[in-house]
Coordinates of C-alpha atoms and ligand atoms in Angstrom, one line a residue:
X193 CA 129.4 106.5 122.8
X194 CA 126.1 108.7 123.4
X195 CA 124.1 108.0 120.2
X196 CA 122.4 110.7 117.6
X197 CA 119.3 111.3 118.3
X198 CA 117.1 111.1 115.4
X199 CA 114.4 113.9 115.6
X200 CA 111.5 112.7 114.2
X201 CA 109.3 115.1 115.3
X202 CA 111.3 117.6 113.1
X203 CA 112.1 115.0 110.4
X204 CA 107.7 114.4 110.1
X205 CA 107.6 118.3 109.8
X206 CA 110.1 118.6 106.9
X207 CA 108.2 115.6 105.3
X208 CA 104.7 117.5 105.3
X209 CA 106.3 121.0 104.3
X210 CA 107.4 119.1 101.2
X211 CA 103.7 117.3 100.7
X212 CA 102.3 120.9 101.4
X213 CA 104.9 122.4 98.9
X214 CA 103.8 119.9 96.2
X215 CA 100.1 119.9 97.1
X216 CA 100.5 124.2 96.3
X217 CA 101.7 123.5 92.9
X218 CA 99.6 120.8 92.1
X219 CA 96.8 123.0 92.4
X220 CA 98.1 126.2 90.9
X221 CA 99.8 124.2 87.7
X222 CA 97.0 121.7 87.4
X223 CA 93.8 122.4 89.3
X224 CA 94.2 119.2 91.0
X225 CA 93.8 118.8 94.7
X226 CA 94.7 115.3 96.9
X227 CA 91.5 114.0 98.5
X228 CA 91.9 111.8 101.7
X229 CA 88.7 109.9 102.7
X230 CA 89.1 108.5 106.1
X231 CA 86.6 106.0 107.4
X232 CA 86.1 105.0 111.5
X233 CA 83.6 102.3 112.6
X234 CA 82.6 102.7 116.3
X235 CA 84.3 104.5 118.9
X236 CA 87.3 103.7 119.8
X237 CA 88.6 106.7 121.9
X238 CA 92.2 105.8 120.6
X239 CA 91.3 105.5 117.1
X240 CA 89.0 108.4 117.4
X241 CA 92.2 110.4 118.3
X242 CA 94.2 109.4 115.6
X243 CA 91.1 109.9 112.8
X244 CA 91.3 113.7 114.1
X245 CA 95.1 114.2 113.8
X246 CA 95.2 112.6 110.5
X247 CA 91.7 115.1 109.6
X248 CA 93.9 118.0 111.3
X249 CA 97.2 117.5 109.3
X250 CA 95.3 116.5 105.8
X251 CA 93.7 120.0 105.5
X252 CA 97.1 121.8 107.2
X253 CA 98.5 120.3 104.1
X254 CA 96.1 122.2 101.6
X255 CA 94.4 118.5 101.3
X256 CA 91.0 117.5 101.2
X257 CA 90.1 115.7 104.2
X258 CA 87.1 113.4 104.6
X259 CA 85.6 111.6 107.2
X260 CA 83.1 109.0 107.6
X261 CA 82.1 108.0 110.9
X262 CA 80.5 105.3 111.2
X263 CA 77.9 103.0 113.6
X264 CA 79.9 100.1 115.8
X265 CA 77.1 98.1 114.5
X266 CA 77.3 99.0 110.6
X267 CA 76.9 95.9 108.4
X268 CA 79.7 94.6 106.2
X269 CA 77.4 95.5 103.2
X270 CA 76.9 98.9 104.4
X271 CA 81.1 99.4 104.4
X272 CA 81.6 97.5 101.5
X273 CA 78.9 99.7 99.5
X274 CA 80.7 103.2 101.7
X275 CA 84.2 102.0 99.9
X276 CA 82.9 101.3 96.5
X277 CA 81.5 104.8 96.8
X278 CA 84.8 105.9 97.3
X279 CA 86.7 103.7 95.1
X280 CA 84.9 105.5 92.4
X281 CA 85.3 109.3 93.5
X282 CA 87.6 110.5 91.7
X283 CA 88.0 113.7 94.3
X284 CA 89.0 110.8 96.9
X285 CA 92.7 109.5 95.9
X286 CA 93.2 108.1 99.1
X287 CA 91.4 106.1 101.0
X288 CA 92.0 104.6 105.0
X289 CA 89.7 102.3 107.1
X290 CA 90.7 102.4 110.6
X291 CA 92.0 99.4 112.2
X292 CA 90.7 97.5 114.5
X293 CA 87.5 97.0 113.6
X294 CA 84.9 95.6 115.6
X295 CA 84.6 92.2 115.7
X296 CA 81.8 91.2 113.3
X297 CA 83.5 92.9 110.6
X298 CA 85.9 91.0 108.3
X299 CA 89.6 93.2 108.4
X300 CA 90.6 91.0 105.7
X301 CA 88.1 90.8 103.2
X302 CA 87.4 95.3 104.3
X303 CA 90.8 96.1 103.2
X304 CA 91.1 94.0 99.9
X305 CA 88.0 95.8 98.8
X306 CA 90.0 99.1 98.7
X307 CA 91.0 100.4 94.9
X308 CA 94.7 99.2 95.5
X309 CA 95.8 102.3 93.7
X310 CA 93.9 104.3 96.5
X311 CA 95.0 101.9 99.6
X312 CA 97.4 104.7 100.9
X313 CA 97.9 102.1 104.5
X314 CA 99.2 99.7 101.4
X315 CA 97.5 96.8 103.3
X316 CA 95.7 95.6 99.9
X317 CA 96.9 92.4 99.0
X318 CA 98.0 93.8 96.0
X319 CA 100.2 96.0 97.2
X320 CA 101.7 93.7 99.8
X321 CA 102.7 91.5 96.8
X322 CA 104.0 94.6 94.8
X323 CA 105.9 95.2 97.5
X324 CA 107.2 91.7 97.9
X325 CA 108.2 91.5 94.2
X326 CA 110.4 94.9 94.2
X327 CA 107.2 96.4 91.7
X328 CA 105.8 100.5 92.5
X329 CA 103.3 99.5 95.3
X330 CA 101.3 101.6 98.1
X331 CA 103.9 101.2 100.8
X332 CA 103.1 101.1 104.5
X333 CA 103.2 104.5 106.4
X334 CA 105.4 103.3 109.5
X335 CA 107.8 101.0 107.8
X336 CA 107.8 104.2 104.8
X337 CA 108.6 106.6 107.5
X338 CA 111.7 104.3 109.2
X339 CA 113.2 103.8 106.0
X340 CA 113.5 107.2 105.2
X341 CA 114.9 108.5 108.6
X342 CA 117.5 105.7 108.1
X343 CA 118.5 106.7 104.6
X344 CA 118.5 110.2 105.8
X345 CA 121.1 109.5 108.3
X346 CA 123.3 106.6 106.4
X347 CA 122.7 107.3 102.7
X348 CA 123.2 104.3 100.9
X349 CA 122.0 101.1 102.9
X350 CA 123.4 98.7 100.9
X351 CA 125.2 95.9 102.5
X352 CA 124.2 96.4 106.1
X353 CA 123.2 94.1 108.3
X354 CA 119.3 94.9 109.4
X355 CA 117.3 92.7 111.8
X356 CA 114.1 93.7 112.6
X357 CA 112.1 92.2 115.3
X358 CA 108.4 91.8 114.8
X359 CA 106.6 90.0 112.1
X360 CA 103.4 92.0 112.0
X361 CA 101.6 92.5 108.3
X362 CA 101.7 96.4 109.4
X363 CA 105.5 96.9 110.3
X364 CA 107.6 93.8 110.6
X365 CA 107.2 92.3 107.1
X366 CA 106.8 95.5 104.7
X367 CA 109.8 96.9 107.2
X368 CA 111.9 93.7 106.1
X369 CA 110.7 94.0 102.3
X370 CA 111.8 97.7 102.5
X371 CA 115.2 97.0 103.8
X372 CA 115.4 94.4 101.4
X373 CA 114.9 96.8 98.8
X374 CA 117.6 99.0 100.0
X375 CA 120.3 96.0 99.6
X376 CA 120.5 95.0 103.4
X377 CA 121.4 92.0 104.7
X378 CA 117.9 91.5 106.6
X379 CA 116.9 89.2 109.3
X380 CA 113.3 88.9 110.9
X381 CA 113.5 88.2 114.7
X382 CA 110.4 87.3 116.6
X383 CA 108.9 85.8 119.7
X384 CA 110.3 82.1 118.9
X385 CA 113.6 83.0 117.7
X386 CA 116.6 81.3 119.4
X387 CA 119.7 83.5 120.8
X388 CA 117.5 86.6 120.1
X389 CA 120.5 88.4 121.9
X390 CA 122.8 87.1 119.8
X391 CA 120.7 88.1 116.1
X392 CA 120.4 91.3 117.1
X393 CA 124.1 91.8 118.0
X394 CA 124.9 91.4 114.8
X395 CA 122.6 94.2 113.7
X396 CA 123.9 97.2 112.0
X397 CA 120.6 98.3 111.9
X398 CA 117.8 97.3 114.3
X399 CA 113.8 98.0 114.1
X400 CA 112.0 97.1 116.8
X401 CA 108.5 96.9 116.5
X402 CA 106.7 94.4 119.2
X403 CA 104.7 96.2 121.5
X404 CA 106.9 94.7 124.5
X405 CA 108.2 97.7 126.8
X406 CA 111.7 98.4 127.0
X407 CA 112.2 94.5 125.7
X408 CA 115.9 95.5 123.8
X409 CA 118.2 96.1 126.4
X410 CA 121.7 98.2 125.7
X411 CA 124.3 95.1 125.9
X412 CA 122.2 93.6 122.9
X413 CA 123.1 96.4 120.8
X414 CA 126.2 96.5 118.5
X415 CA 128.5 99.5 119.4
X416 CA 127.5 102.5 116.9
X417 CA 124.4 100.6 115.3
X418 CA 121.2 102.5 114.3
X419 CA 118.4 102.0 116.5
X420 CA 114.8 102.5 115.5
X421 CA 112.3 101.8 117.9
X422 CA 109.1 101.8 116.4
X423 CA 106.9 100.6 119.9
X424 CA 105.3 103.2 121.6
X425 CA 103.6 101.2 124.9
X426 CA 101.9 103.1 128.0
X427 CA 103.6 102.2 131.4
X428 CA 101.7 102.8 134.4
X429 CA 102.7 105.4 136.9
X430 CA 105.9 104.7 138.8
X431 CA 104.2 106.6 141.9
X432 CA 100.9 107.1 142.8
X433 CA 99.3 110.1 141.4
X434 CA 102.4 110.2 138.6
X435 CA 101.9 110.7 134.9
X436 CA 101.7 107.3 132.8
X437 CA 105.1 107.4 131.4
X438 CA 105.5 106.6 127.2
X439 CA 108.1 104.0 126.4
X440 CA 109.4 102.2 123.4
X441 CA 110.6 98.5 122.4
X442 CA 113.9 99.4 123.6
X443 CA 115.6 100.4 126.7
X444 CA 116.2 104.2 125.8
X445 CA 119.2 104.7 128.1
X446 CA 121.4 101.6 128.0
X447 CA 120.7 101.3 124.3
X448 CA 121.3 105.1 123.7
X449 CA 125.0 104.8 125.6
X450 CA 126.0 101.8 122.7
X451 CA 124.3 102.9 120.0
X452 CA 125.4 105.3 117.2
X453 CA 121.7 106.6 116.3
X454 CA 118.5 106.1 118.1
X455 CA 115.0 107.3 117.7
X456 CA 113.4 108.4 121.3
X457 CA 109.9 107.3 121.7
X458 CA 107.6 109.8 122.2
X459 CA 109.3 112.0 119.1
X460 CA 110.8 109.1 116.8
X461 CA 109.0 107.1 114.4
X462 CA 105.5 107.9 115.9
X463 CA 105.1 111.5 114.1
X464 CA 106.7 109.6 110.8
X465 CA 103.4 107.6 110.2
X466 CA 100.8 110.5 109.8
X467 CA 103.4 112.2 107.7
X468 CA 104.2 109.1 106.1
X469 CA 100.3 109.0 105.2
X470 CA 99.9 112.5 103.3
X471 CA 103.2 111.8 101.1
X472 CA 101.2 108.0 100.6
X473 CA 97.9 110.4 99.0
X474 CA 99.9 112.7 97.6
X475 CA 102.1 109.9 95.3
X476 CA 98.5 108.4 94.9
X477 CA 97.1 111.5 93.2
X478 CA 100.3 111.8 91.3
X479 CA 99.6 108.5 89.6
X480 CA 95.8 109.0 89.0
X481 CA 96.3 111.8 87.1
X482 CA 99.7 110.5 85.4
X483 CA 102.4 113.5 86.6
X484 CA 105.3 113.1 87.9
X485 CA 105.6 111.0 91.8
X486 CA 107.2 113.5 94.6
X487 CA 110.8 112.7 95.1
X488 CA 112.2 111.4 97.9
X489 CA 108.5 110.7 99.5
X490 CA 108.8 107.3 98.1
X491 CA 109.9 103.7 98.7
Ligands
GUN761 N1 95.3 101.7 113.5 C1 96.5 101.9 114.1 N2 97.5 102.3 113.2 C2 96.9 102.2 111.9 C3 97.3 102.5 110.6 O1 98.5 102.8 110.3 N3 96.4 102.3 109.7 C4 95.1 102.0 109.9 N4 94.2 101.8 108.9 N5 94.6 101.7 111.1 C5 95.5 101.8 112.1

């Protein structure tokens, strides 16, 4: 069998057509337009890369985009003060610290000062135990965007056998919850899990999310499963003076040969998160002012 692909690239592009077609008519019916407040602490090239896409795409949306840079050395007072500002600016309906932040800064105790209603990474503890509990919650943007490419492809869920491997707070767990949610059978593979071959054999649906290259091999893969591969990890240069080659959690070829859908890495899941974010500001506005949620951009 040579598997789907799943096109995330284009599926990411259909998502933000719809944000952009709902942003339109929030403004023109209601005068109302989603705010995004984006905040980086030091200078992280990498982060600083993804702050400027996220920027780029907020405003290409007809979004408000705004962006606070700030000093690697900025106290935790001087955050905590910058998100109470923006916890109580009601322009800003979405608000996203950048992760990681430098060392001196507590993640934790950052994050759960966020207005869980505006926490559009839904990282608040809140949210995390919304989610949990099957209540309307702030949900991730990579575990969002992998459970709508797999309803988009299979419809219902229900009864399917789902293993994801990863137990991260940012994918693993809310991926899990999601799936959950949708009435699978889930199971939550990780480093120290026994047989690992064997779990994810039985997988009707497998998520892969950690960070090991090309760590799911084909022959682990049940014949016609759906295979989301949410790693994306930098390989050096096979030859000297090559290109640094992009690769996911799974082996692309063997698993693409047993498998009945697959998302390639680059051009899978990776565009889903950015898009996944502007549906998570736009549902966030939706609920501040009381109007209806956009459908289908939801868990
Ligand atoms: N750093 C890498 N990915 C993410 C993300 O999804 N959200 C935040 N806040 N930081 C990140």
């Amino acid at each position: 069998m040579s598997a789907k692909i799943i096109d995330g690239k284009a599926f990411a592009a259909d998502v933000r057509a719809r944000v952009a077609a709902h942003v339109a008519r929030l403004k023109e019916e209601n005068g109302i337009t989603p705010g995004l407040a984006v905040v980086l602490v030091g200078e992280d090239p990498a982060s600083e890369v993804y702050v400027r896409s996220k920027g780029k795409q907020t405003v290409e949306v007809g979004m408000n985009s705004y962006e606070h840079k700030l000093d690697a050395d900025t106290s935790e007072a001087d955050l905590l003060a910058l998100i109470d500002t923006l916890n109580n600016d009601p322009a800003v309906h979405g608000i996203l610290v950048q992760l990681p932040l430098p060392g001196h800064l507590d993640s934790d105790l950052v994050i759960n000062s966020i207005n869980p209603a505006k926490d559009v990474d839904g990282f608040h503890i809140s949210n995390v135990g919304l989610l949990g509990t099957g209540q309307k919650s702030m949900v991730p943007c990579t575990p969002l965007g992998c459970l709508m490419m797999l309803r988009d492809h299979h419809g219902s869920l229900s009864g399917m056998n789902a293993v994801v491997i990863g137990r991260s707070n940012i994918v693993g767990k809310p991926m899990a919850q999601l799936l959950l949610g949708d009435s699978c059978t889930v199971t939550i593979a990780h480093s120290r899990t026994k047989d690992i071959a064997d779990v994810v054999r039985g997988a009707d649906i497998v998520v892969a999310a950690v960070g090991r290259p090309e760590m799911v091999p084909g022959d682990w893969i049940k014949p016609g499963a759906t295979v989301i591969d949410v790693g994306i990890n930098r390989l050096p240069p096979a030859a000297e003076g090559g290109k640094a080659r992009l690769v996911g959690d799974c082996h692309y070829d063997s698993c693409a040969e047993v498998a009945g859908a697959i998302t390639p890495v680059p051009g899978g899941v990776g565009p889903m998160t950015i898009a996944c974010l502007l549906a998570n500001t736009l549902t966030a506005c939706c609920r501040a002012h009381g109007l209806a949620e956009p459908e289908g951009l939801t868990a």
